[in-house]
Short mmCIF file of N, CA and C in Angstrom, two decimals:
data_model
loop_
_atom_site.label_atom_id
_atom_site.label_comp_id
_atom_site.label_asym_id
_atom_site.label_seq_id
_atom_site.Cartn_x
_atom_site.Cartn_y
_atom_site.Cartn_z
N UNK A 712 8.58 5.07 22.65
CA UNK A 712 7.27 4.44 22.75
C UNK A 712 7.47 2.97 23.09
N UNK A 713 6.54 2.33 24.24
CA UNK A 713 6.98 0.99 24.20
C UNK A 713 5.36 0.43 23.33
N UNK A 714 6.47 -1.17 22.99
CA UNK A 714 5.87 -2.12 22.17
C UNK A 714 4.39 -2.21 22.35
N UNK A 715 3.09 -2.02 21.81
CA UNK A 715 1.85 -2.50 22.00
C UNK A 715 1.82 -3.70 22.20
N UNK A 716 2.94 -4.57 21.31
CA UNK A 716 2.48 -5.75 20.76
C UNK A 716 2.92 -6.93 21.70
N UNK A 717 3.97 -5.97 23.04
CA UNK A 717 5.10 -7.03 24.21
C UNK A 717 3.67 -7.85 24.76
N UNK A 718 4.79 -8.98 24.86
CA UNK A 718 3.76 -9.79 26.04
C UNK A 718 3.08 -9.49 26.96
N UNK A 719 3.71 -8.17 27.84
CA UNK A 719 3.71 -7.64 28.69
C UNK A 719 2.96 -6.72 29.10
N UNK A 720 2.36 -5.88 27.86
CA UNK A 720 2.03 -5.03 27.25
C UNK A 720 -0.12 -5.40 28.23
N UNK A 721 -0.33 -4.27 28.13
CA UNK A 721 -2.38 -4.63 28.69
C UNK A 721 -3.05 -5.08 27.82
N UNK A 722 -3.89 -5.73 28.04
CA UNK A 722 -4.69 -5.76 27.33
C UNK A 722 -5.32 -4.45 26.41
N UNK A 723 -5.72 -4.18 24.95
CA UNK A 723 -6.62 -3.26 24.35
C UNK A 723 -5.33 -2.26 24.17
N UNK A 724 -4.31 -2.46 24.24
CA UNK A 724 -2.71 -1.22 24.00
C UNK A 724 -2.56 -1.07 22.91
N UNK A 725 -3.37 -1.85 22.00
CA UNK A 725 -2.61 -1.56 20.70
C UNK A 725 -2.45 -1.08 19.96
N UNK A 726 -1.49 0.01 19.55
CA UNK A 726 -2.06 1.63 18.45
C UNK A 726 -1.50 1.27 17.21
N UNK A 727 -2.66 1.83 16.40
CA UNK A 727 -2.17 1.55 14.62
C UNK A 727 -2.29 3.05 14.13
N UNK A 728 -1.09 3.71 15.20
CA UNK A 728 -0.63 5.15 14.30
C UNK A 728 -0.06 4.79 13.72
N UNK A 729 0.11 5.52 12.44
CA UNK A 729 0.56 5.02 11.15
C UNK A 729 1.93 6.07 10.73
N UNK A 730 1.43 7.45 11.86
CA UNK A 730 2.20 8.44 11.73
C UNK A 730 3.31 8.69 12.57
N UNK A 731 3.92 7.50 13.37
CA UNK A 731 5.54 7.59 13.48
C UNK A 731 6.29 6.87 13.35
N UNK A 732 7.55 7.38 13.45
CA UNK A 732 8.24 6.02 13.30
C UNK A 732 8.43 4.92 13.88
N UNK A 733 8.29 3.83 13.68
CA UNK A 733 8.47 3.12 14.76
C UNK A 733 8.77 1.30 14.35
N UNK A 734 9.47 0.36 15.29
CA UNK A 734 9.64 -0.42 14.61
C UNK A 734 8.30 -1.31 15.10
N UNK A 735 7.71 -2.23 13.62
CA UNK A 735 6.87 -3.22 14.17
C UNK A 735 7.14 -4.44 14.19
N UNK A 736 7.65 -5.12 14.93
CA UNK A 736 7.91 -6.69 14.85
C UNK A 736 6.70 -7.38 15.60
N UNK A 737 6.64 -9.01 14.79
CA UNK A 737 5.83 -9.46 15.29
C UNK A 737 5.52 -10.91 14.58
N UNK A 738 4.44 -11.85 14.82
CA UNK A 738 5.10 -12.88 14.00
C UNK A 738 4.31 -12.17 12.74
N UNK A 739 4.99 -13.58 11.81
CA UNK A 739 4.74 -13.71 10.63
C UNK A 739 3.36 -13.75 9.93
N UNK A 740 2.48 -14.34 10.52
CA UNK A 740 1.14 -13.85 10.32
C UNK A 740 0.32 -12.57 10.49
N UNK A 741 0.78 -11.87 11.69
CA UNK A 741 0.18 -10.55 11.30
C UNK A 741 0.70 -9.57 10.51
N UNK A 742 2.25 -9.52 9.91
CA UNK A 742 2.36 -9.01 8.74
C UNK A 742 1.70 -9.41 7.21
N UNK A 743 1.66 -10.95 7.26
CA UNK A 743 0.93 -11.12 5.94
C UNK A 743 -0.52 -10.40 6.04
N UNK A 744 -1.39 -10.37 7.31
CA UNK A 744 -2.21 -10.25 7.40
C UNK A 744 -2.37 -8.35 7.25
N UNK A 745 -1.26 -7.81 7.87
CA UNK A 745 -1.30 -6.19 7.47
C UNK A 745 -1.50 -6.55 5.89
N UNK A 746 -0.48 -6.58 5.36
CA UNK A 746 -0.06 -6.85 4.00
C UNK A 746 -1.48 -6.56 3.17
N UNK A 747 -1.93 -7.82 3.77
CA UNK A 747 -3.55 -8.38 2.62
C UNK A 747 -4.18 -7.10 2.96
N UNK A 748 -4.44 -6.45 4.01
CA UNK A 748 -5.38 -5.46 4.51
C UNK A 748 -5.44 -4.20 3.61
N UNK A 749 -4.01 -3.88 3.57
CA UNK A 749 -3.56 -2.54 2.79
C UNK A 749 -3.86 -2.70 1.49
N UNK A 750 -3.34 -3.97 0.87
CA UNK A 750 -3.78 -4.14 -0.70
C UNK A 750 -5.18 -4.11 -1.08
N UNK A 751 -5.68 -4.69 -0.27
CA UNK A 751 -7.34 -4.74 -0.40
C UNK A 751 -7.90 -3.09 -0.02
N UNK A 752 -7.46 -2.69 0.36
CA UNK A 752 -8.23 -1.23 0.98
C UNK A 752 -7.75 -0.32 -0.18
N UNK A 753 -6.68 -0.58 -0.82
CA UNK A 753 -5.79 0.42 -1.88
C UNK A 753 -6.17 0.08 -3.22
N UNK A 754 -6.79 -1.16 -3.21
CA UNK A 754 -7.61 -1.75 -4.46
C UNK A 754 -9.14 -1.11 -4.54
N UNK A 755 -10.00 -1.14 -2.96
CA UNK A 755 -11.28 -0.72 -3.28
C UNK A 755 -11.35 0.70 -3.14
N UNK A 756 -10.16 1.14 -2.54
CA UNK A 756 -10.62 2.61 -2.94
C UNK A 756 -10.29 3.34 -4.02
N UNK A 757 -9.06 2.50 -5.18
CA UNK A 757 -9.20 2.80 -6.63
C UNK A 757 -10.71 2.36 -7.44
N UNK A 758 -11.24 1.52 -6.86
CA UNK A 758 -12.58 0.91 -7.27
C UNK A 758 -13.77 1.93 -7.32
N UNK A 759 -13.48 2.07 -6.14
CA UNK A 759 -14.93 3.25 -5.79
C UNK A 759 -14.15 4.54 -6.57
N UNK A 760 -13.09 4.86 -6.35
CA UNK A 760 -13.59 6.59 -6.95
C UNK A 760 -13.24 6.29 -8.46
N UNK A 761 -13.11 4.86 -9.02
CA UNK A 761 -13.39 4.91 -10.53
C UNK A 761 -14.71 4.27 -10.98
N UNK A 762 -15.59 4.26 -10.16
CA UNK A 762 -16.83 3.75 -10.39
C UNK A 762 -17.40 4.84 -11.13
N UNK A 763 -17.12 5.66 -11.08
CA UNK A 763 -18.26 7.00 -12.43
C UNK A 763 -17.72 6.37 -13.50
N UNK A 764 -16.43 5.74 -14.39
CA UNK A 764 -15.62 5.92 -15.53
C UNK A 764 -15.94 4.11 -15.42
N UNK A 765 -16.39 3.53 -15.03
CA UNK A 765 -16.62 1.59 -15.26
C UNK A 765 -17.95 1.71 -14.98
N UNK A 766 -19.14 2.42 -14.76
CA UNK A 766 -20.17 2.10 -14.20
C UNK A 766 -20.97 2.19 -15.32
N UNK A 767 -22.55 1.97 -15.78
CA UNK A 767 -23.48 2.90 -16.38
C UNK A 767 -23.19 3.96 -16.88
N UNK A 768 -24.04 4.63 -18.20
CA UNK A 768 -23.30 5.82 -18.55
C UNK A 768 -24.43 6.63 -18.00
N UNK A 769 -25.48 6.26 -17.15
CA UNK A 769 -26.27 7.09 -16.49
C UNK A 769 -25.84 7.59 -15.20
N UNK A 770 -24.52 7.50 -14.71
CA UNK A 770 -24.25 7.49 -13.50
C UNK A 770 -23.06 8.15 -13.70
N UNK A 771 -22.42 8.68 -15.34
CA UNK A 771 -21.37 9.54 -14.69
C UNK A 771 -20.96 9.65 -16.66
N UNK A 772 -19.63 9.47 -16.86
CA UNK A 772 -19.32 9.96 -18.36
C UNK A 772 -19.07 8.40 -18.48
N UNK A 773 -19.46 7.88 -20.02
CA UNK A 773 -18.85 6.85 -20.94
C UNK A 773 -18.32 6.20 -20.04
N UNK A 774 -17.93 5.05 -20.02
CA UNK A 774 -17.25 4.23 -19.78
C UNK A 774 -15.94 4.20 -20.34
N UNK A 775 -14.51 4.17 -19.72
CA UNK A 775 -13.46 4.81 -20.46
C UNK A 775 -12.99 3.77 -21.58
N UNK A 776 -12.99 2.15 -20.86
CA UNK A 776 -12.42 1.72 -22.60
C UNK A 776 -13.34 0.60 -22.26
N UNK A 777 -13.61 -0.57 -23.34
CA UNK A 777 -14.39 -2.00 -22.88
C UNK A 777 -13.35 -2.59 -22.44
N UNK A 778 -13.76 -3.95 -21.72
CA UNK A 778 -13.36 -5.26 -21.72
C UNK A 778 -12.95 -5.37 -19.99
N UNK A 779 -12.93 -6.60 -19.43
CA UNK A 779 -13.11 -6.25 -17.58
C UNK A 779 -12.15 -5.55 -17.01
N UNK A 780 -12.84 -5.74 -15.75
CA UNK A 780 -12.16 -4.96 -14.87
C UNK A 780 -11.47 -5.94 -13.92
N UNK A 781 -11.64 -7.38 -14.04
CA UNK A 781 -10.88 -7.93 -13.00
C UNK A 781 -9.79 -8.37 -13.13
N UNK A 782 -9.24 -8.70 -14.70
CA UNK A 782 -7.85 -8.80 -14.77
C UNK A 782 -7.19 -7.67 -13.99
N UNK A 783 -7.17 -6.37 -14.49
CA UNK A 783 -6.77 -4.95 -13.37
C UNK A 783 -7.19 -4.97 -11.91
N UNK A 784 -8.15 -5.63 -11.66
CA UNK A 784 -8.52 -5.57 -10.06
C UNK A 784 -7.05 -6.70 -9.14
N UNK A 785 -7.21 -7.71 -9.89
CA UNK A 785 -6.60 -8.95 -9.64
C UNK A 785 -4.74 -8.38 -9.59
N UNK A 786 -4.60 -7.93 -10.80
CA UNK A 786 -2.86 -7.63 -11.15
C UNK A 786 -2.61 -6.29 -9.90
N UNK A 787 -3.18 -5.43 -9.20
CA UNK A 787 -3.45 -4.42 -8.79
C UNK A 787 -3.48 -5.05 -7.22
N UNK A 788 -4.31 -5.81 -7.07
CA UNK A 788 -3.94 -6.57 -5.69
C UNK A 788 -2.52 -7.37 -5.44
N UNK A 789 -2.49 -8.01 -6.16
CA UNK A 789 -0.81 -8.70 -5.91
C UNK A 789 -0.15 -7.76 -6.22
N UNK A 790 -0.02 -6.63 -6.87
CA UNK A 790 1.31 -5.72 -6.66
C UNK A 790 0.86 -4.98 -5.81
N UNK A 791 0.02 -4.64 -4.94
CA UNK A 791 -0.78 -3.75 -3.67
C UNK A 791 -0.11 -4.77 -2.97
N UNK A 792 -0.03 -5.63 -2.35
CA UNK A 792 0.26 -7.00 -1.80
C UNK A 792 1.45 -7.21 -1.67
N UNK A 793 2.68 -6.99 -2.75
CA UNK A 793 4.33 -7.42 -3.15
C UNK A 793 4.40 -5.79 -2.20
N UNK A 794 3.64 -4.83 -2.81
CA UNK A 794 4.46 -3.01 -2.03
C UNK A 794 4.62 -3.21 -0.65
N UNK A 795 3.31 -3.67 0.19
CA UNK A 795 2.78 -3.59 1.30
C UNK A 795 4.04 -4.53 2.16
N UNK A 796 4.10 -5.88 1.46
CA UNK A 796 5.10 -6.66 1.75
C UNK A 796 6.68 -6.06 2.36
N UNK A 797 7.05 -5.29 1.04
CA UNK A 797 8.52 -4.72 1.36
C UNK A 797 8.33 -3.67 2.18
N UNK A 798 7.45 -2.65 2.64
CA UNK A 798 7.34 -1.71 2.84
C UNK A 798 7.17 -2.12 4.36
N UNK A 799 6.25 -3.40 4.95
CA UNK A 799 6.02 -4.45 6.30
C UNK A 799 7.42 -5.28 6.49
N UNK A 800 8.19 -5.68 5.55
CA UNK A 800 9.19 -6.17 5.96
C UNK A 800 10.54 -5.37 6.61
N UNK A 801 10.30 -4.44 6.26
CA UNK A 801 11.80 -3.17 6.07
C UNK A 801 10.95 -2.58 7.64
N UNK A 802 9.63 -2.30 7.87
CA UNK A 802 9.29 -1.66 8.85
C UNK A 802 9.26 -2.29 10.30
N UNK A 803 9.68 -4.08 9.94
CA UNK A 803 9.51 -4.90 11.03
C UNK A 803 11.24 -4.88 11.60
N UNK A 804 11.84 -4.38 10.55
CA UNK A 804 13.23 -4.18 11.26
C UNK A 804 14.14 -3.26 11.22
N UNK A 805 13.49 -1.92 10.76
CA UNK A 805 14.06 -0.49 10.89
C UNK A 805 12.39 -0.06 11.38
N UNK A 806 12.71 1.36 11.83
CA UNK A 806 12.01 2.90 12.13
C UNK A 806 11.16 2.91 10.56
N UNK A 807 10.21 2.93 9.75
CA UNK A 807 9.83 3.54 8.20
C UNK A 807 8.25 4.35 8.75
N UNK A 808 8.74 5.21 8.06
CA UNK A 808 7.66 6.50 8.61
C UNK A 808 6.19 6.31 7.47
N UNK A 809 5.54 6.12 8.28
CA UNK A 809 3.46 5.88 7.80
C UNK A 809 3.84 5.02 6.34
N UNK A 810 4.41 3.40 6.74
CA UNK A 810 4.40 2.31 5.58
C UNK A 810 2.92 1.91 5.15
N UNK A 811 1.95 1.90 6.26
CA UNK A 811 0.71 1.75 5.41
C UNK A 811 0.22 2.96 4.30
N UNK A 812 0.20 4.47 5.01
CA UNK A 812 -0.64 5.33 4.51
C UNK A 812 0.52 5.19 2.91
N UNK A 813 1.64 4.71 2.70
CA UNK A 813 2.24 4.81 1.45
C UNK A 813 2.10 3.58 0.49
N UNK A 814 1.85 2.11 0.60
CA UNK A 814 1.15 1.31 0.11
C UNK A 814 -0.07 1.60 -0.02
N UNK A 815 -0.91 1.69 0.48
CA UNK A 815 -2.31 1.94 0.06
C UNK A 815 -2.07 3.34 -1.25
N UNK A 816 -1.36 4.40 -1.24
CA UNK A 816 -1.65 5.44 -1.70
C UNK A 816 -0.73 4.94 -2.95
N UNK A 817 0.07 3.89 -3.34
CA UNK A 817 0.58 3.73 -4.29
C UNK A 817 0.14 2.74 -5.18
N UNK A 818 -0.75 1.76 -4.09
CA UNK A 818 -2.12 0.28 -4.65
C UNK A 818 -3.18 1.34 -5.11
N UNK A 819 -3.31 2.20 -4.57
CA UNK A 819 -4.52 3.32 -5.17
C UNK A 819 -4.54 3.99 -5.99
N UNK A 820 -3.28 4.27 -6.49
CA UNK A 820 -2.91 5.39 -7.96
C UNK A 820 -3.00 4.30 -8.69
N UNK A 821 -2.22 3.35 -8.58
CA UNK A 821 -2.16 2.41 -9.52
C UNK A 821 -3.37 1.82 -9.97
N UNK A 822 -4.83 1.32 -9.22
CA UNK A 822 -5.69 0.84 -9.57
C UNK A 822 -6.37 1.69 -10.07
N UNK A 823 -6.48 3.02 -9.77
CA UNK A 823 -7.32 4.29 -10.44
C UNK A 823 -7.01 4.34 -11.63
N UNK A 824 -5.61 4.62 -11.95
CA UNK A 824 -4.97 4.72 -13.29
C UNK A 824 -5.56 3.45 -14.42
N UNK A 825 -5.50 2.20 -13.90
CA UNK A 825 -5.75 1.31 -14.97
C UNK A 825 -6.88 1.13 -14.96
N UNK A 826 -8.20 1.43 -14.24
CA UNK A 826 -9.26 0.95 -14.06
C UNK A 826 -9.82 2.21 -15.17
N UNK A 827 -9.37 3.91 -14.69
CA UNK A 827 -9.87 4.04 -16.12
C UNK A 827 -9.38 4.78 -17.11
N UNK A 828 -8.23 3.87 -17.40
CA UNK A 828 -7.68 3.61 -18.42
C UNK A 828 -7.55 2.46 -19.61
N UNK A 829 -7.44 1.45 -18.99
CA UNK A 829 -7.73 -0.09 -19.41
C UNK A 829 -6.28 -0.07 -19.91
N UNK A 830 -5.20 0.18 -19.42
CA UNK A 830 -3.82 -0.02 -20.61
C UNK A 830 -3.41 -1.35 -21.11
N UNK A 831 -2.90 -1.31 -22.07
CA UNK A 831 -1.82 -2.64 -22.21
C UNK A 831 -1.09 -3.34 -21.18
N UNK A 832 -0.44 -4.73 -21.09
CA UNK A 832 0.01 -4.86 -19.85
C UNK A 832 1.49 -4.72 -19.91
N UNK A 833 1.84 -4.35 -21.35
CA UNK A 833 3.76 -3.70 -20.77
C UNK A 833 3.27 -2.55 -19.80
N UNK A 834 2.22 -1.86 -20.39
CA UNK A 834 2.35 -0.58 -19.68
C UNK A 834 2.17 -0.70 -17.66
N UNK A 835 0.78 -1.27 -17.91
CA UNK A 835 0.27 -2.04 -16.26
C UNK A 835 1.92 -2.45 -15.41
N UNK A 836 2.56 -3.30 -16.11
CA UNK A 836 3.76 -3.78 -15.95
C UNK A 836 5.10 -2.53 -15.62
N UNK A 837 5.02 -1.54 -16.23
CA UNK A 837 5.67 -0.15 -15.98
C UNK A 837 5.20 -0.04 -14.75
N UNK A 838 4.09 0.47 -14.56
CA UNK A 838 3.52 1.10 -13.54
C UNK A 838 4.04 0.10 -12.36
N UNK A 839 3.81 -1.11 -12.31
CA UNK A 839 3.92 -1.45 -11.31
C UNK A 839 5.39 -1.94 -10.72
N UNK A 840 6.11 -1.72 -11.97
CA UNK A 840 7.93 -1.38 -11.55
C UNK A 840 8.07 -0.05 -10.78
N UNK A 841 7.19 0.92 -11.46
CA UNK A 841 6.97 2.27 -10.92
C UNK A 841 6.66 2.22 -9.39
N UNK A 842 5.66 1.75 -8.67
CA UNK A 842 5.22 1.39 -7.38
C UNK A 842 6.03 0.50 -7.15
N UNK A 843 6.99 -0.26 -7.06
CA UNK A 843 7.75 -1.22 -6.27
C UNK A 843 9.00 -0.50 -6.23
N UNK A 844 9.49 0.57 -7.32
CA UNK A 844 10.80 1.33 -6.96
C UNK A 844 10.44 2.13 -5.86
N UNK A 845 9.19 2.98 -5.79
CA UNK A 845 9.25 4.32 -5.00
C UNK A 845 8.99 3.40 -3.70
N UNK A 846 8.45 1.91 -3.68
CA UNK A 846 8.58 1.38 -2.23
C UNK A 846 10.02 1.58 -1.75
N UNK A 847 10.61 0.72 -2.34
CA UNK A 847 12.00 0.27 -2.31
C UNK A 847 13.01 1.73 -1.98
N UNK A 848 12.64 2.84 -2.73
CA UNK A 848 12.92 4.28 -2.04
C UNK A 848 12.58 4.99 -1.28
N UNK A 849 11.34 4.53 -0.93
CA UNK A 849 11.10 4.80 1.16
C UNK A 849 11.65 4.22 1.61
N UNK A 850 12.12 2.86 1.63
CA UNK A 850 12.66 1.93 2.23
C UNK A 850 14.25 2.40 2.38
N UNK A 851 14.86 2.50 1.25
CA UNK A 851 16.51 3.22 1.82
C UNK A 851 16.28 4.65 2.47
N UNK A 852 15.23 5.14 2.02
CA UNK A 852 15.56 6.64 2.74
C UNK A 852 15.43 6.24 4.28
N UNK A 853 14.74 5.38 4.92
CA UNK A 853 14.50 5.36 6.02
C UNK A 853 15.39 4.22 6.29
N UNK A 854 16.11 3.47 5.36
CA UNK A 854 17.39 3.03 6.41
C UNK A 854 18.96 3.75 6.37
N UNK A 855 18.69 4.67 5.50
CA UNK A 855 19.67 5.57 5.28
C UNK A 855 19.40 6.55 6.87
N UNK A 856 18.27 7.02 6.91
CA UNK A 856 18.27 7.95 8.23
C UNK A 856 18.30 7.41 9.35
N UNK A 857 17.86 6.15 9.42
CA UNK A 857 18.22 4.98 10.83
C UNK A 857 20.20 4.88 10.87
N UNK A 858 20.76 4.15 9.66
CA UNK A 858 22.01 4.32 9.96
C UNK A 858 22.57 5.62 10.50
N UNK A 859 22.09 6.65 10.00
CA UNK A 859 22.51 8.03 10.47
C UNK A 859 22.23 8.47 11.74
N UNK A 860 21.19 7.45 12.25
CA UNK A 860 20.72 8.18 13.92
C UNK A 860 21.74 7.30 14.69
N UNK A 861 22.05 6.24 14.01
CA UNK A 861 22.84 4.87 14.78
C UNK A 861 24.36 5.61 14.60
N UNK A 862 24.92 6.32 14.09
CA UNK A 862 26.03 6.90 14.05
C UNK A 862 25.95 8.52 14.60
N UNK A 863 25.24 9.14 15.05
CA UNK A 863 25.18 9.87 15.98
C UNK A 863 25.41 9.45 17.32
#
């Protein structure tokens, strides 16, 4: 596949399949800017499908525990944000197969889980060692299978 992103490249070329491999380089701003995108999208869509369990109790069951929701919204974005990061950095210089659809889906368990749950923050703090290992293990599997195509 050539680069969307070459100089060279047409105008309107630019594909955000998510579903191959492929390397994305580019500057430094549009990765922060992926980055922010994914965390934010992996944050509101733990938001919305825990809106029955934080909302009114006319709108779905109890509310699962008191006290806010934005400390968890907030801690949930910066580690949506740190995943997206390693997962954009490793993909800007190896092959890593659908790095967005796996940040978002790991910023999204994670915000579902605490939003209605309300845990402690060793636990919040687990979890989100939990989501930065399984980044960090897409990340070798797919430079483990890049070295392996590079030695074929």
């Amino acid at each position: 596949m050539t680069d969307p992103f070459a100089p060279d490249a047409p105008a309107g070329s630019e594909s955000f399949d998510d579903d191959e491999e492929s390397v994305r380089p580019g500057p430094f701003r549009r990765h922060a800017l992926w980055a922010a995108g994914v965390a934010a999208a992996g944050v509101a869509m733990g938001w919305v499908t825990s809106l029955f369990r934080i909302g009114p109790e006319e709108y779905g069951l109890p509310p699962a525990a008191p006290g806010s929701l934005w400390p968890y919204l907030t801690a949930w974005a910066v580690i949506g944000l740190v995943v997206a990061g390693v997962l954009r950095a490793t993909a800007a210089r190896i092959p890593v197969y659908a790095p967005g659809r796996t940040a978002v889906a790991l910023t999204y368990l994670g915000t579902r889980l605490s939003l209605g749950r309300r845990p402690e923050a060793p636990l919040v703090a687990a979890m989100a060692a939990a989501a930065l290992v399984a980044a960090a293990v897409w990340c070798a599997v797919a430079l483990h299978q890049h070295r392996r195509r590079a030695e074929a």
